[in-house]
Amino acid sequence: MYAGEMNALLPTPGAELSQQLTEAVAKLPTDAFGAQATPDQQRAPAQSTTFKPGSLVMQDGKPYMANADGSLTAPDWASSPGAVKQAKAYIGVRDATRALIVKQLDPDATPEAIEALRVELNRTYDAYVKQHGAMNKRGSAFLDEDVDFPLALALEDDKTALVEGVIEKGKNKGKKVVRRTVDWFKSKIFSERTLFPRQAPTSAASIEDGYHVSVNFRGRVDVDYIAELTGQ
């Protein structure tokens, strides 16, 4: 629909409009629609719509920190091949830990499914420690930007000991000293179930207990629910 002094593109009578349009567009200047983006320009900045904010993630083999606004920012050590390799191994351990925790809290999870994830956690953790040492040692400290780094640290329990020794060199040679040593061991999650689904009690010994159950599991004081729990 056209009005006033508006221009219109009309087909030649008896000719195919689509063919005429194709020919007309081909004759237009190359910049008629503005500058065309190059392949590099078409590549949007790294974005995240699925990653947990604050998480260390890998995209196309490169490490990034996921921001709250969905963008991804490369960490300071991203240009170090050794650090990138270690970060990739760390992410494997972290994600295996997350998966096992989620599965343990799943009321429908089978013992076999939980055990399979525990085996995977042991595998990824053992590989990490073999290459990079314990999570709690200094060599892993640069990974503390990850929001779940404390979760990885909690995978290990420490054993501290005081060891007597003798200085072998220098002016204090032969002098007895006591050194503090710390060894790191796997925590219980590597060998046994540590979490269980949160399930509401089916009864309460008193109205007070019923009140607390109602607030914790219903988010409010539900008189009928309390009566059901206490049988009153």
C-alpha positions as a LaTeX table, in Angstrom:
\begin{tabular}{lrrr}
\hline
Residue & $x$ (\AA) & $y$ (\AA) & $z$ (\AA) \\
\hline
Met1 & 0.00 & 0.00 & 0.00 \\
Tyr2 & 1.54 & 3.35 & $-1.02$ \\
Ala3 & 0.38 & 6.91 & $-0.54$ \\
Gly4 & 1.35 & 10.45 & $-1.50$ \\
Glu5 & 4.79 & 10.76 & $-3.10$ \\
Met6 & 6.12 & 7.35 & $-1.95$ \\
Asn7 & 8.15 & 5.33 & $-4.45$ \\
Ala8 & 7.19 & 1.80 & $-5.34$ \\
Leu9 & 9.02 & $-1.06$ & $-7.04$ \\
Leu10 & 6.62 & $-2.58$ & $-9.53$ \\
Pro11 & 7.22 & $-5.61$ & $-11.78$ \\
Thr12 & 7.36 & $-5.40$ & $-15.52$ \\
Pro13 & 4.00 & $-6.66$ & $-16.78$ \\
Gly14 & 4.20 & $-10.35$ & $-17.62$ \\
Ala15 & 7.58 & $-10.85$ & $-15.88$ \\
Glu16 & 8.39 & $-12.76$ & $-12.66$ \\
Leu17 & 8.75 & $-10.35$ & $-9.71$ \\
Ser18 & 11.22 & $-12.53$ & $-7.77$ \\
Gln19 & 13.57 & $-12.75$ & $-10.75$ \\
Gln20 & 13.43 & $-8.98$ & $-11.24$ \\
Leu21 & 14.22 & $-8.41$ & $-7.55$ \\
Thr22 & 17.25 & $-10.68$ & $-7.72$ \\
Glu23 & 18.60 & $-8.83$ & $-10.74$ \\
Ala24 & 17.92 & $-5.43$ & $-9.18$ \\
Val25 & 19.72 & $-6.29$ & $-5.92$ \\
Ala26 & 22.73 & $-7.58$ & $-7.87$ \\
Lys27 & 23.10 & $-4.15$ & $-9.49$ \\
Leu28 & 23.17 & $-2.28$ & $-6.15$ \\
Pro29 & 26.49 & $-0.88$ & $-4.79$ \\
Thr30 & 28.31 & $-3.30$ & $-2.48$ \\
Asp31 & 27.88 & $-0.94$ & 0.47 \\
Ala32 & 24.21 & $-0.26$ & $-0.15$ \\
Phe33 & 23.28 & $-2.00$ & 3.11 \\
Gly34 & 26.21 & $-0.63$ & 5.12 \\
Ala35 & 29.58 & $-2.18$ & 5.90 \\
Gln36 & 29.52 & $-5.95$ & 6.09 \\
Ala37 & 30.97 & $-7.62$ & 9.19 \\
Thr38 & 34.10 & $-9.70$ & 8.84 \\
Pro39 & 34.16 & $-13.22$ & 10.32 \\
Asp40 & 36.04 & $-11.84$ & 13.36 \\
Gln41 & 33.52 & $-9.06$ & 13.82 \\
Gln42 & 30.67 & $-11.56$ & 13.62 \\
Arg43 & 32.11 & $-13.52$ & 16.51 \\
Ala44 & 30.33 & $-12.10$ & 19.56 \\
Pro45 & 32.21 & $-11.58$ & 22.84 \\
Ala46 & 32.31 & $-14.73$ & 24.94 \\
Gln47 & 28.97 & $-14.98$ & 26.70 \\
Ser48 & 27.50 & $-17.37$ & 29.24 \\
Thr49 & 23.83 & $-18.05$ & 29.81 \\
Thr50 & 24.22 & $-21.38$ & 31.57 \\
Phe51 & 27.33 & $-21.14$ & 33.73 \\
Lys52 & 27.10 & $-20.48$ & 37.44 \\
Pro53 & 28.26 & $-16.91$ & 38.18 \\
Gly54 & 31.76 & $-16.92$ & 39.65 \\
Ser55 & 32.59 & $-20.30$ & 38.14 \\
Leu56 & 35.79 & $-21.13$ & 36.32 \\
Val57 & 34.80 & $-22.58$ & 32.93 \\
Met58 & 36.43 & $-23.73$ & 29.72 \\
Gln59 & 35.31 & $-22.46$ & 26.31 \\
Asp60 & 37.05 & $-23.69$ & 23.17 \\
Gly61 & 39.92 & $-24.92$ & 25.31 \\
Lys62 & 40.40 & $-21.56$ & 27.02 \\
Pro63 & 39.67 & $-20.66$ & 30.67 \\
Tyr64 & 37.17 & $-17.99$ & 31.63 \\
Met65 & 35.44 & $-16.70$ & 34.74 \\
Ala66 & 31.64 & $-16.55$ & 34.39 \\
Asn67 & 30.25 & $-13.17$ & 35.42 \\
Ala68 & 26.82 & $-12.42$ & 36.86 \\
Asp69 & 25.80 & $-10.53$ & 33.69 \\
Gly70 & 26.46 & $-13.59$ & 31.54 \\
Ser71 & 29.82 & $-12.45$ & 30.15 \\
Leu72 & 33.05 & $-14.43$ & 30.38 \\
Thr73 & 36.35 & $-12.90$ & 31.45 \\
Ala74 & 39.76 & $-14.51$ & 30.95 \\
Pro75 & 41.77 & $-14.84$ & 34.21 \\
Asp76 & 45.23 & $-13.31$ & 34.52 \\
Trp77 & 46.94 & $-16.69$ & 34.12 \\
Ala78 & 45.03 & $-17.65$ & 30.94 \\
Ser79 & 48.20 & $-17.34$ & 28.81 \\
Ser80 & 50.09 & $-19.95$ & 30.86 \\
Pro81 & 49.78 & $-23.43$ & 29.26 \\
Gly82 & 50.65 & $-25.13$ & 32.55 \\
Ala83 & 48.02 & $-23.21$ & 34.50 \\
Val84 & 45.39 & $-23.87$ & 31.83 \\
Lys85 & 46.15 & $-27.60$ & 31.92 \\
Gln86 & 45.84 & $-27.63$ & 35.70 \\
Ala87 & 42.62 & $-25.59$ & 35.60 \\
Lys88 & 41.08 & $-28.07$ & 33.18 \\
Ala89 & 41.93 & $-30.96$ & 35.52 \\
Tyr90 & 40.57 & $-28.99$ & 38.47 \\
Ile91 & 37.27 & $-28.36$ & 36.69 \\
Gly92 & 36.94 & $-32.11$ & 36.14 \\
Val93 & 37.30 & $-32.73$ & 39.88 \\
Arg94 & 34.96 & $-29.89$ & 40.80 \\
Asp95 & 32.24 & $-30.98$ & 38.38 \\
Ala96 & 32.53 & $-34.61$ & 39.51 \\
Thr97 & 32.08 & $-33.42$ & 43.10 \\
Arg98 & 29.03 & $-31.35$ & 42.19 \\
Ala99 & 27.47 & $-34.28$ & 40.33 \\
Leu100 & 27.99 & $-36.67$ & 43.26 \\
Ile101 & 26.49 & $-34.20$ & 45.75 \\
Val102 & 23.42 & $-33.65$ & 43.58 \\
Lys103 & 22.94 & $-37.39$ & 43.10 \\
Gln104 & 23.25 & $-38.09$ & 46.83 \\
Leu105 & 20.46 & $-35.58$ & 47.50 \\
Asp106 & 18.22 & $-37.10$ & 44.84 \\
Pro107 & 15.52 & $-39.20$ & 46.55 \\
Asp108 & 15.21 & $-41.36$ & 43.44 \\
Ala109 & 18.94 & $-42.05$ & 43.07 \\
Thr110 & 20.00 & $-45.70$ & 43.21 \\
Pro111 & 23.07 & $-46.88$ & 45.13 \\
Glu112 & 24.57 & $-47.97$ & 41.81 \\
Ala113 & 24.20 & $-44.49$ & 40.30 \\
Ile114 & 25.80 & $-42.89$ & 43.34 \\
Glu115 & 28.67 & $-45.38$ & 43.32 \\
Ala116 & 29.36 & $-44.72$ & 39.62 \\
Leu117 & 29.76 & $-41.01$ & 40.32 \\
Arg118 & 31.96 & $-41.73$ & 43.34 \\
Val119 & 34.24 & $-43.82$ & 41.11 \\
Glu120 & 34.45 & $-40.90$ & 38.67 \\
Leu121 & 35.32 & $-38.49$ & 41.47 \\
Asn122 & 38.11 & $-40.78$ & 42.66 \\
Arg123 & 39.44 & $-41.06$ & 39.13 \\
Thr124 & 39.53 & $-37.32$ & 38.42 \\
Tyr125 & 40.91 & $-36.46$ & 41.86 \\
Asp126 & 43.68 & $-39.08$ & 41.71 \\
Ala127 & 44.72 & $-37.81$ & 38.27 \\
Tyr128 & 44.80 & $-34.22$ & 39.54 \\
Val129 & 46.88 & $-35.01$ & 42.62 \\
Lys130 & 49.32 & $-37.11$ & 40.60 \\
Gln131 & 50.05 & $-34.16$ & 38.32 \\
His132 & 49.56 & $-31.13$ & 40.56 \\
Gly133 & 49.60 & $-32.20$ & 44.20 \\
Ala134 & 46.90 & $-31.86$ & 46.85 \\
Met135 & 44.16 & $-29.28$ & 46.38 \\
Asn136 & 45.11 & $-27.56$ & 49.63 \\
Lys137 & 48.73 & $-27.02$ & 48.65 \\
Arg138 & 50.07 & $-23.74$ & 47.30 \\
Gly139 & 50.21 & $-25.00$ & 43.74 \\
Ser140 & 46.43 & $-24.85$ & 43.50 \\
Ala141 & 45.99 & $-21.45$ & 45.16 \\
Phe142 & 45.59 & $-19.59$ & 41.86 \\
Leu143 & 42.30 & $-21.43$ & 41.33 \\
Asp144 & 40.69 & $-19.74$ & 44.33 \\
Glu145 & 38.87 & $-17.32$ & 42.01 \\
Asp146 & 36.40 & $-20.13$ & 41.34 \\
Val147 & 33.29 & $-19.79$ & 43.50 \\
Asp148 & 33.38 & $-23.51$ & 44.30 \\
Phe149 & 37.06 & $-23.67$ & 45.22 \\
Pro150 & 36.16 & $-24.15$ & 48.93 \\
Leu151 & 34.19 & $-27.22$ & 47.85 \\
Ala152 & 37.33 & $-28.67$ & 46.28 \\
Leu153 & 39.38 & $-27.88$ & 49.39 \\
Ala154 & 36.81 & $-29.72$ & 51.51 \\
Leu155 & 37.56 & $-32.89$ & 49.58 \\
Glu156 & 40.69 & $-33.28$ & 51.70 \\
Asp157 & 41.28 & $-33.80$ & 55.41 \\
Asp158 & 44.58 & $-32.87$ & 56.95 \\
Lys159 & 46.82 & $-34.66$ & 59.40 \\
Thr160 & 49.32 & $-32.50$ & 61.25 \\
Ala161 & 52.38 & $-33.92$ & 62.94 \\
Leu162 & 55.45 & $-32.59$ & 64.76 \\
Val163 & 58.62 & $-34.24$ & 63.52 \\
Glu164 & 61.98 & $-34.02$ & 65.25 \\
Gly165 & 65.01 & $-33.57$ & 63.07 \\
Val166 & 68.62 & $-32.40$ & 63.01 \\
Ile167 & 70.01 & $-29.51$ & 61.00 \\
Glu168 & 72.54 & $-30.98$ & 58.58 \\
Lys169 & 74.29 & $-27.86$ & 57.27 \\
Gly170 & 75.40 & $-24.41$ & 58.33 \\
Lys171 & 76.47 & $-22.97$ & 61.65 \\
Asn172 & 73.61 & $-24.73$ & 63.44 \\
Lys173 & 74.59 & $-28.12$ & 62.07 \\
Gly174 & 73.72 & $-30.88$ & 64.52 \\
Lys175 & 71.13 & $-28.81$ & 66.34 \\
Lys176 & 67.85 & $-30.56$ & 67.02 \\
Val177 & 64.69 & $-28.93$ & 65.67 \\
Val178 & 60.98 & $-29.73$ & 65.59 \\
Arg179 & 59.14 & $-29.23$ & 62.32 \\
Arg180 & 55.42 & $-29.16$ & 61.69 \\
Thr181 & 54.29 & $-31.29$ & 58.77 \\
Val182 & 50.88 & $-31.46$ & 57.13 \\
Asp183 & 49.67 & $-34.33$ & 54.98 \\
Trp184 & 46.41 & $-34.32$ & 53.03 \\
Phe185 & 44.04 & $-37.28$ & 52.73 \\
Lys186 & 40.80 & $-38.00$ & 50.94 \\
Ser187 & 37.67 & $-37.11$ & 52.90 \\
Lys188 & 34.77 & $-39.49$ & 53.48 \\
Ile189 & 32.92 & $-38.54$ & 50.28 \\
Phe190 & 35.42 & $-40.66$ & 48.33 \\
Ser191 & 34.42 & $-43.86$ & 50.11 \\
Glu192 & 30.93 & $-43.48$ & 51.57 \\
Arg193 & 27.68 & $-41.63$ & 51.26 \\
Thr194 & 27.84 & $-38.31$ & 53.08 \\
Leu195 & 24.49 & $-36.69$ & 52.18 \\
Phe196 & 20.89 & $-37.83$ & 52.10 \\
Pro197 & 17.69 & $-36.35$ & 50.67 \\
Arg198 & 15.88 & $-33.88$ & 52.89 \\
Gln199 & 12.58 & $-35.51$ & 53.77 \\
Ala200 & 9.86 & $-34.11$ & 55.97 \\
Pro201 & 9.09 & $-36.01$ & 59.20 \\
Thr202 & 5.82 & $-37.92$ & 59.23 \\
Ser203 & 5.16 & $-37.27$ & 62.90 \\
Ala204 & 6.06 & $-34.94$ & 65.76 \\
Ala205 & 6.32 & $-35.70$ & 69.47 \\
Ser206 & 4.75 & $-32.41$ & 70.53 \\
Ile207 & 3.00 & $-29.33$ & 69.22 \\
Glu208 & 6.27 & $-27.42$ & 69.59 \\
Asp209 & 8.09 & $-29.98$ & 67.44 \\
Gly210 & 5.24 & $-29.86$ & 64.94 \\
Tyr211 & 5.54 & $-26.08$ & 64.83 \\
His212 & 9.23 & $-26.25$ & 63.93 \\
Val213 & 8.60 & $-28.93$ & 61.29 \\
Ser214 & 5.85 & $-26.82$ & 59.76 \\
Val215 & 8.04 & $-23.71$ & 59.57 \\
Asn216 & 11.00 & $-25.64$ & 58.15 \\
Phe217 & 9.14 & $-27.65$ & 55.55 \\
Arg218 & 6.08 & $-25.53$ & 54.75 \\
Gly219 & 7.59 & $-22.11$ & 55.35 \\
Arg220 & 4.70 & $-21.11$ & 57.62 \\
Val221 & 2.63 & $-22.20$ & 60.59 \\
Asp222 & 0.20 & $-24.70$ & 59.10 \\
Val223 & $-2.22$ & $-25.64$ & 61.89 \\
Asp224 & $-3.73$ & $-28.57$ & 59.99 \\
Tyr225 & $-0.27$ & $-29.91$ & 59.16 \\
Ile226 & 0.81 & $-29.64$ & 62.81 \\
Ala227 & $-2.33$ & $-31.46$ & 63.89 \\
Glu228 & $-1.59$ & $-34.23$ & 61.38 \\
Leu229 & 1.98 & $-34.57$ & 62.64 \\
Thr230 & 0.99 & $-34.70$ & 66.32 \\
Gly231 & $-2.21$ & $-36.71$ & 65.83 \\
Gln232 & $-4.20$ & $-34.07$ & 67.72 \\
\hline
\end{tabular}
